[in-house]
Coordinates of C-alpha atoms in Angstrom, one line a residue:
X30 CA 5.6 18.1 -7.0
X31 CA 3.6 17.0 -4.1
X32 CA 5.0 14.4 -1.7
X33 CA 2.7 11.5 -2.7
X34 CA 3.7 11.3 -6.2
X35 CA 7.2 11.6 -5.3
X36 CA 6.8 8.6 -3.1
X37 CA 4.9 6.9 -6.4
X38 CA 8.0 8.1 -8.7
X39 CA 10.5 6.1 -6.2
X40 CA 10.8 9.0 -3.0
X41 CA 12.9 7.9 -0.3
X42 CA 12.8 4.4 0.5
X43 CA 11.7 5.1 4.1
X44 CA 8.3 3.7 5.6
X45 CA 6.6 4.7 9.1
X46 CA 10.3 5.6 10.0
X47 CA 11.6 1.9 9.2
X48 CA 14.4 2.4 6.0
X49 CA 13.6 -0.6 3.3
X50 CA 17.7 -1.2 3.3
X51 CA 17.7 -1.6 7.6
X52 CA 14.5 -4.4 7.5
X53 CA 12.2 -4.6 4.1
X54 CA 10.1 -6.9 5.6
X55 CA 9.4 -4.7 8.5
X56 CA 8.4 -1.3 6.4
X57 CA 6.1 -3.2 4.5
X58 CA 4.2 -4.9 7.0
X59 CA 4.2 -1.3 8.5
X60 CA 2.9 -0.2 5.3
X61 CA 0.2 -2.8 5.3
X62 CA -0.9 -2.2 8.4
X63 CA -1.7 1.6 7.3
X64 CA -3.4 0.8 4.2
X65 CA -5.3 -2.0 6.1
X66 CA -6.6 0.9 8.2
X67 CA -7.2 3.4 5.9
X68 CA -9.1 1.3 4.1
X69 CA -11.1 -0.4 7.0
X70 CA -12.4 3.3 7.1
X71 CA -14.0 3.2 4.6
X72 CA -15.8 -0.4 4.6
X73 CA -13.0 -2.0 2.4
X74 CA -11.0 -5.0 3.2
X75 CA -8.7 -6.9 1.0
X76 CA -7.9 -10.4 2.9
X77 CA -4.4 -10.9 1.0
X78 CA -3.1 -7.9 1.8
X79 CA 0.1 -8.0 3.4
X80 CA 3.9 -7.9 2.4
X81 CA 5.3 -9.5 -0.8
X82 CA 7.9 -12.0 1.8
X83 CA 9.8 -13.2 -1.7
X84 CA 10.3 -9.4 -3.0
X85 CA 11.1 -8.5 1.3
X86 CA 14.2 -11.3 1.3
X87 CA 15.4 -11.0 -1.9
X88 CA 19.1 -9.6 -2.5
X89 CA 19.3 -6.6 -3.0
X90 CA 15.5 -6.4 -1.3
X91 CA 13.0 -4.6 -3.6
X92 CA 10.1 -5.0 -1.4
X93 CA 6.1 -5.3 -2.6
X94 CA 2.6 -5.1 -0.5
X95 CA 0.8 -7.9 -2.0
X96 CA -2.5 -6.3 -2.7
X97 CA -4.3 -9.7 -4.1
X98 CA -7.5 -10.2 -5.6
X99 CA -10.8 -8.0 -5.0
X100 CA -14.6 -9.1 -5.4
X101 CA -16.3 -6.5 -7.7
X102 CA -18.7 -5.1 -4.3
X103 CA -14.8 -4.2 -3.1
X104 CA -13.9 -2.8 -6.3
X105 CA -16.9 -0.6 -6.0
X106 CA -16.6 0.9 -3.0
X107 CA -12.8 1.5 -3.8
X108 CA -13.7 3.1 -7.2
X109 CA -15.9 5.8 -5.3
X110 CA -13.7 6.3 -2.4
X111 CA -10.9 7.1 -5.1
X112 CA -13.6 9.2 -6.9
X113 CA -15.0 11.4 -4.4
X114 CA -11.6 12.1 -3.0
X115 CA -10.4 13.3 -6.1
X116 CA -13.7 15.9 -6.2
X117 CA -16.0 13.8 -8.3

């Protein structure tokens, strides 16, 4: 299995180095931060993206990026990113 999947499927809960146990809040505004980039790459921006603070603070933690809402010209240019990565 390749490691991306086994991060989807619940990998190890470890961020940019940052554990989500030691500080929730600070893996996923690490994690943000690299999908913010990744995506600015690629002309796509998401304003609301940023850490889910309720899902960061809660006990035990079981932190969320918020990803919010996208305008269909984002959507778009997502949807063929995603496409020609995959080979289409």
């Amino acid at each position: 299995m390749n490691d991306d999947r086994q991060d989807e499927q619940g990998g190890p809960d470890e961020v940019f180095g940052v554990t989500f146990a030691d500080d929730a809040l600070a893996a996923m505004v690490a994690l943000s931060d690299g999908l913010r980039a990744a995506l600015a790459r690629h002309a796509i921006v998401f304003p609301s993206l940023g850490p889910d603070l309720a899902s960061c603070v809660s006990v035990p933690a079981r932190p969320l990026v918020e990803l919010g809402r996208a305008n269909p010209g984002t959507v778009a240019r997502l949807t063929r990113v995603l496409v020609r990565a995959d080979g289409g």
